[in-house]
GROMACS .gro file of C-alpha atoms in nm:
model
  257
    1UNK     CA    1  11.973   8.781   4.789
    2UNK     CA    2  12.136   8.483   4.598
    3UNK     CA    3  12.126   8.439   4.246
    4UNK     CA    4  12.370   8.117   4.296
    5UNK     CA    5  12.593   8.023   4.048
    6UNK     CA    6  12.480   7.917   3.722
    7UNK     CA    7  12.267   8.169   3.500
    8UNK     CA    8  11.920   8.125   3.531
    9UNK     CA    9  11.955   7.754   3.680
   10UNK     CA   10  11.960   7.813   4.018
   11UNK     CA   11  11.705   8.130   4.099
   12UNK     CA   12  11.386   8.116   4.270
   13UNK     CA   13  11.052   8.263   4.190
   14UNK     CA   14  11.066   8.450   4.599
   15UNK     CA   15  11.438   8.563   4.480
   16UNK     CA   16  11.295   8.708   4.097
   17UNK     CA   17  10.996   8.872   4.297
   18UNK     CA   18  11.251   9.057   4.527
   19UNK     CA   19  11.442   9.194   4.217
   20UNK     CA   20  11.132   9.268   4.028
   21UNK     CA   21  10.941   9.441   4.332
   22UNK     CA   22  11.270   9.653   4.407
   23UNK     CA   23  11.317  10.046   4.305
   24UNK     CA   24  11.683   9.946   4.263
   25UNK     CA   25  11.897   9.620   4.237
   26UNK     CA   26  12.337   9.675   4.327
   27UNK     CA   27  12.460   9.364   4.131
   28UNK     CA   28  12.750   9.188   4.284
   29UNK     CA   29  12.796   8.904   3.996
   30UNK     CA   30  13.085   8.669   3.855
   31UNK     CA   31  13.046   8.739   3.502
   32UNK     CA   32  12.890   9.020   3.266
   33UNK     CA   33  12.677   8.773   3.091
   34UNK     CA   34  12.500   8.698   3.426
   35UNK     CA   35  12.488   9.102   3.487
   36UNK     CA   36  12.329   9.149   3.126
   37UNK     CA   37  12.057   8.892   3.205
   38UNK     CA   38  11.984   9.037   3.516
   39UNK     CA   39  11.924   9.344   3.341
   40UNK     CA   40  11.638   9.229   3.176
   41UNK     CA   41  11.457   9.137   3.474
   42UNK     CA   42  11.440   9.530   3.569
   43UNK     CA   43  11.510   9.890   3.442
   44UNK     CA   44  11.796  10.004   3.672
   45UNK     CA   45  12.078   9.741   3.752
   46UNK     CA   46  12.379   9.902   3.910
   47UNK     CA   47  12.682   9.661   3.931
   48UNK     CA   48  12.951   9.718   4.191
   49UNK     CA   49  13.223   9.526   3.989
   50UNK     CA   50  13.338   9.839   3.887
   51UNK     CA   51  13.443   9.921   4.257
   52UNK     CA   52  13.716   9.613   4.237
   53UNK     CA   53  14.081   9.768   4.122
   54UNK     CA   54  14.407   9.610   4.117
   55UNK     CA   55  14.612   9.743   4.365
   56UNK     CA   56  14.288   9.838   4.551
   57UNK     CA   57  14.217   9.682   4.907
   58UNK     CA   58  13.884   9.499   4.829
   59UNK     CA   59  13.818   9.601   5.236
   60UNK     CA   60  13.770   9.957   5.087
   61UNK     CA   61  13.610   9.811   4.791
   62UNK     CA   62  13.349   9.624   5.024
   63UNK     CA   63  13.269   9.958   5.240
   64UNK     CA   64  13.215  10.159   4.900
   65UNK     CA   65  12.932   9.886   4.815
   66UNK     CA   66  12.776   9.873   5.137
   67UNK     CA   67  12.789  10.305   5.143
   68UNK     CA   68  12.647  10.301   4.758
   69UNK     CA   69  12.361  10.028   4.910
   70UNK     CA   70  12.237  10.232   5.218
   71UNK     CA   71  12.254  10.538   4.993
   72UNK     CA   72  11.943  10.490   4.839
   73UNK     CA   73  11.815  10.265   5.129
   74UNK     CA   74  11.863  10.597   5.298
   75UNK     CA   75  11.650  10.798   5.057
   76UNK     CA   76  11.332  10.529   5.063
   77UNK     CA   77  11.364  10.315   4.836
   78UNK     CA   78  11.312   9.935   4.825
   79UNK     CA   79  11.629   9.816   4.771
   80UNK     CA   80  11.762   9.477   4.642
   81UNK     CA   81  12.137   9.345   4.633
   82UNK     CA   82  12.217   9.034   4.402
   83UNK     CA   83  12.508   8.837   4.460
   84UNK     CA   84  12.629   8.520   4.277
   85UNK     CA   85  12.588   8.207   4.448
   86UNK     CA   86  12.485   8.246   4.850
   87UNK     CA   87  12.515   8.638   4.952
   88UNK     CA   88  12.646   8.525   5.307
   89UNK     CA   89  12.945   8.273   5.207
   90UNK     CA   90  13.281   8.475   5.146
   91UNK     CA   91  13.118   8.778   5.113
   92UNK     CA   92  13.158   9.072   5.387
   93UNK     CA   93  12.916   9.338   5.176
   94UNK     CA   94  12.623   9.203   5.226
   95UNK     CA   95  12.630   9.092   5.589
   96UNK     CA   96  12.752   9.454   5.715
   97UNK     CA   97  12.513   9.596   5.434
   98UNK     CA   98  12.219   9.430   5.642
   99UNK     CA   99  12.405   9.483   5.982
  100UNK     CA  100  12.444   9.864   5.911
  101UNK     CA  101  12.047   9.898   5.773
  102UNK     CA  102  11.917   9.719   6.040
  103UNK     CA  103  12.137   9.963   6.327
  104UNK     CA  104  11.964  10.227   6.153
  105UNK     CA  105  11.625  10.116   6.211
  106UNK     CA  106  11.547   9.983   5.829
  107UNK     CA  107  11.398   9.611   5.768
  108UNK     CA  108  11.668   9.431   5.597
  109UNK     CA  109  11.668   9.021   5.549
  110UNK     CA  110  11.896   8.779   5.366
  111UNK     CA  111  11.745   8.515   5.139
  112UNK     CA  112  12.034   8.215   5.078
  113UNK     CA  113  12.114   8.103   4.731
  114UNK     CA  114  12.290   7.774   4.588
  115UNK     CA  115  12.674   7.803   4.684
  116UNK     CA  116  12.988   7.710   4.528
  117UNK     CA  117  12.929   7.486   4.804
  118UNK     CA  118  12.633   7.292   4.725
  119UNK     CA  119  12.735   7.238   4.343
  120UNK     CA  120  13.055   7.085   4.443
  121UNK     CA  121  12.872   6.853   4.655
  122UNK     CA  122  12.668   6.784   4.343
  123UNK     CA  123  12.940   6.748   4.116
  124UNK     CA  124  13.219   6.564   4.325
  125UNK     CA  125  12.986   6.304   4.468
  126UNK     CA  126  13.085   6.417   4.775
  127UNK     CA  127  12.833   6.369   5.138
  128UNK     CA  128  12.959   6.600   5.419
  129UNK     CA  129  12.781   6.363   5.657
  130UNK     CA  130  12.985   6.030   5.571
  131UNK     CA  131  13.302   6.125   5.716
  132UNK     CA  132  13.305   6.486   5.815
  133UNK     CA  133  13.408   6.787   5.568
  134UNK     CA  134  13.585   7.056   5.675
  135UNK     CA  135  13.658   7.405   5.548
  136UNK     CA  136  13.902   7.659   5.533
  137UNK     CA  137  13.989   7.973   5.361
  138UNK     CA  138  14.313   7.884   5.245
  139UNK     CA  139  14.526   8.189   5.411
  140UNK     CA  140  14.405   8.130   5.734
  141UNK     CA  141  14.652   7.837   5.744
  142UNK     CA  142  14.907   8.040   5.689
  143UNK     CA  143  14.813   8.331   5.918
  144UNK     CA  144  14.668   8.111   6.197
  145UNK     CA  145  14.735   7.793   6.358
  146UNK     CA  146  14.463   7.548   6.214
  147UNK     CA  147  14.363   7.171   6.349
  148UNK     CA  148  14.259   6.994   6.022
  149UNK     CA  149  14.213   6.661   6.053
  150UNK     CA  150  14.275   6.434   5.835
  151UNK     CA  151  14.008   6.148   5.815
  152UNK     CA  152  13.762   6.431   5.703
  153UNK     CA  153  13.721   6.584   5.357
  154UNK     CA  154  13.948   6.915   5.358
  155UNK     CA  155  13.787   7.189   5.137
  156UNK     CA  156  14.005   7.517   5.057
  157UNK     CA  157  13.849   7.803   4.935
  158UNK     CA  158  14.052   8.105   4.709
  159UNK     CA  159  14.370   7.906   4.671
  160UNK     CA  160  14.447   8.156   4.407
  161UNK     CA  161  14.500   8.447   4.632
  162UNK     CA  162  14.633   8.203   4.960
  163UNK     CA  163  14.854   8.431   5.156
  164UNK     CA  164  14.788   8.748   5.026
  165UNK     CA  165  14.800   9.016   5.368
  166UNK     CA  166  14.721   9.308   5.107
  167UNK     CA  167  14.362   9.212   5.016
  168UNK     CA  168  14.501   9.425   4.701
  169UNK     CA  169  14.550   9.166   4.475
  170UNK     CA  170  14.389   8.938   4.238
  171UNK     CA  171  14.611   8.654   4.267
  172UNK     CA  172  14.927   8.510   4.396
  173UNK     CA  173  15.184   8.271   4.263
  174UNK     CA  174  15.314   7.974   4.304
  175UNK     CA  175  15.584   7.998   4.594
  176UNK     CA  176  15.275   8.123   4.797
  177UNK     CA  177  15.075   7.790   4.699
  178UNK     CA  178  15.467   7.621   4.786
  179UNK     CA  179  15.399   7.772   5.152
  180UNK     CA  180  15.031   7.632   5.178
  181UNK     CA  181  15.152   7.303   5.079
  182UNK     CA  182  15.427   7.276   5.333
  183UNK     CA  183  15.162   7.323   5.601
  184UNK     CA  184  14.902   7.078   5.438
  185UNK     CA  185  15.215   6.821   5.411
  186UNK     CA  186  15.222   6.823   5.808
  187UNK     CA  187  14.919   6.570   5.793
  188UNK     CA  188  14.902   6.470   5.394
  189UNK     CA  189  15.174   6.302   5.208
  190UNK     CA  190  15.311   6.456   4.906
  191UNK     CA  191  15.186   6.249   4.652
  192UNK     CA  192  14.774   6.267   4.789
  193UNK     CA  193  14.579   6.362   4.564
  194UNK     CA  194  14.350   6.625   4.520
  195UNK     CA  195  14.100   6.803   4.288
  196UNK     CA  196  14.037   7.147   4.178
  197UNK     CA  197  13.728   7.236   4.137
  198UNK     CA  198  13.530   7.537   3.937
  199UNK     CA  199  13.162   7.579   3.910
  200UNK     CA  200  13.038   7.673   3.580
  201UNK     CA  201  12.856   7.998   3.529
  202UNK     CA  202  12.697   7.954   3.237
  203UNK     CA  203  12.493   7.671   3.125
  204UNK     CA  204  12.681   7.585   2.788
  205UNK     CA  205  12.990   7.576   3.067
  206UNK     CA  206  13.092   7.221   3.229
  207UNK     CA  207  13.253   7.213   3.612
  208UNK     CA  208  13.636   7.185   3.654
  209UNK     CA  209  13.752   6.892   3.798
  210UNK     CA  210  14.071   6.830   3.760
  211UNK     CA  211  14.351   6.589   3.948
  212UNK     CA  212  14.647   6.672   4.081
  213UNK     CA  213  14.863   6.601   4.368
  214UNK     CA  214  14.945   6.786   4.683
  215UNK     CA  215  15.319   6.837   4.547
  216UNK     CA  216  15.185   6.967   4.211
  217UNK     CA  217  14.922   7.240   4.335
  218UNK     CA  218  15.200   7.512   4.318
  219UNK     CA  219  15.247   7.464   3.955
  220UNK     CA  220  14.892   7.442   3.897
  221UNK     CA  221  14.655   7.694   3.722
  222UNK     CA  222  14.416   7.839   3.998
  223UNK     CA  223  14.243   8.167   4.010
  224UNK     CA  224  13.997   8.300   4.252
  225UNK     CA  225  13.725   8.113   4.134
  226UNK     CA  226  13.847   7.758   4.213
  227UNK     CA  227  13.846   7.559   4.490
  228UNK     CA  228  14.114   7.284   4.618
  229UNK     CA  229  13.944   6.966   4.784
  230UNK     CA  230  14.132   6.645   4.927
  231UNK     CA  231  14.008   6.376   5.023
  232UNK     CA  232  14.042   6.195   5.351
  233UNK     CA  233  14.401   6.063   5.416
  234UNK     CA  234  14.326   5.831   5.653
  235UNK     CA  235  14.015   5.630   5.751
  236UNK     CA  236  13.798   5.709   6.095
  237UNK     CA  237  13.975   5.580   6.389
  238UNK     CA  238  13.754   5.409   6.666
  239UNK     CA  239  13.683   5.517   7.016
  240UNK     CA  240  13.696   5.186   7.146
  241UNK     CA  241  13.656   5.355   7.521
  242UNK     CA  242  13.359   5.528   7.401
  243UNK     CA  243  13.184   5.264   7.210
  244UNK     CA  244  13.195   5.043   7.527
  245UNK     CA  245  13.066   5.326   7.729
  246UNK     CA  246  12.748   5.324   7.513
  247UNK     CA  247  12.691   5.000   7.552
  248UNK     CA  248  12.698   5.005   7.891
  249UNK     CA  249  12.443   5.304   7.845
  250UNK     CA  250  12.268   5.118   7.586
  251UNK     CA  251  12.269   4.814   7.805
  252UNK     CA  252  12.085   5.001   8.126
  253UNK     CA  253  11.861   5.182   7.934
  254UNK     CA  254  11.704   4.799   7.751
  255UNK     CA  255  11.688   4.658   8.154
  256UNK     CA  256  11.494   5.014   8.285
  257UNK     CA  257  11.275   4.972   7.954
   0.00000   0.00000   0.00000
């Protein structure tokens, strides 16, 4: 289940009766204050932070959590995993953890929680259904070939770690954020701007939102918790071909009504 992102803000009363009904709760959170709070909520909290290691690929690191999960699923007991913000977005634990439980004949269900996601939404202003919002995790457009287009909203998730093939580290530098902006410069001048973004996890917290430009986002401070959004660089271009199309369409359907 989701705990979403901001303590105590954004959790549900069917979320707190899953972690109160449990025999154990794995705690996958963003910050210790979070984990301390949950704690309160019932007697044995088991975090699988300590799992993460520098120099550690988090792939082994995710298999270790889902093993430590279907442990005690294993053994009968009702089991609850919290994540921060939605336990399906970027995070491979919990899908294979309910994937593996569910091969093995156990009853295993996902209940969503307020993303990184929705609070930028919130916080940016931003409606995914005015022009179109796209996103990407920011390596893929390095590793792959990617169609953005440009007349959408482009959001980037874990700048801070774009290009790393090692899944070992925690971050990467600048020349790799150099590399992601020579791609995004293929369809965005240098000088668009954009805005990193950070959702607080703590109530006395405020979001980040901060302005740059595409040709300053190397030099920028980003870890794994922020997110790089920009903005449409062009407007919508008309289908003129396929506007008169519907009228024709619109046109016969008004003489058969």
């Amino acid at each position: 289940m989701g705990l979403g992102m901001t303590l105590g803000s954004h959790l549900g009363p069917l979320a707190r009766s899953y972690i109160e009904q449990a025999d154990v709760v794995f705690a996958g959170l963003s910050d210790g204050v979070v984990e301390l709070w949950l704690q309160r909520m019932h007697h044995d909290v088991r975090s699988l932070q300590p799992y993460y290691r520098e120099g550690k690929s988090r792939m082994q690191t995710y298999r270790q959590m889902v093993e430590a999960i279907l442990a005690e699923v294993r053994a009968g007991k009702k089991v609850c995993g919290v994540f921060y913000g939605h336990p399906g977005v970027f995070a491979w634990a919990p899908h294979k953890a309910i994937e593996v439980a569910r091969g093995e004949g156990y009853a295993a269900r996902m209940e969503p929680g307020i993303s990184a996601e929705d609070c930028l939404y919130a916080d940016l202003g931003i409606d995914p259904g005015r022009v179109g919002c796209q996103h990407y995790e920011a390596s893929q457009l390095l590793f792959y070939r990617r169609r953005i287009d440009p007349t959408a909203y482009l959001v980037l998730w874990q700048v801070g770690l774009v290009g790393d093939q090692s899944l070992a580290r925690f971050s990467t530098g600048p020349a790799y954020r150099q590399l992601l902006v020579e791609v995004l410069a293929r369809d965005y001048p240098l000088d668009h701007p954009l805005t990193i973004y950070r959702t607080p996890t703590l109530p006395i917290h405020a979001a980040r939102i901060e302005q740059c430009t595409l040709a300053g986002l190397p030099q920028a401070e980003i870890d794994m918790a922020d997110t790089v959004v920009l903005p449409p660089a062009r407007p919508l271009e008309v289908d003129a071909a396929m506007r008169a199309r519907l009228a024709e369409l619109d046109q016969a359907e008004s003489v058969r009504a």
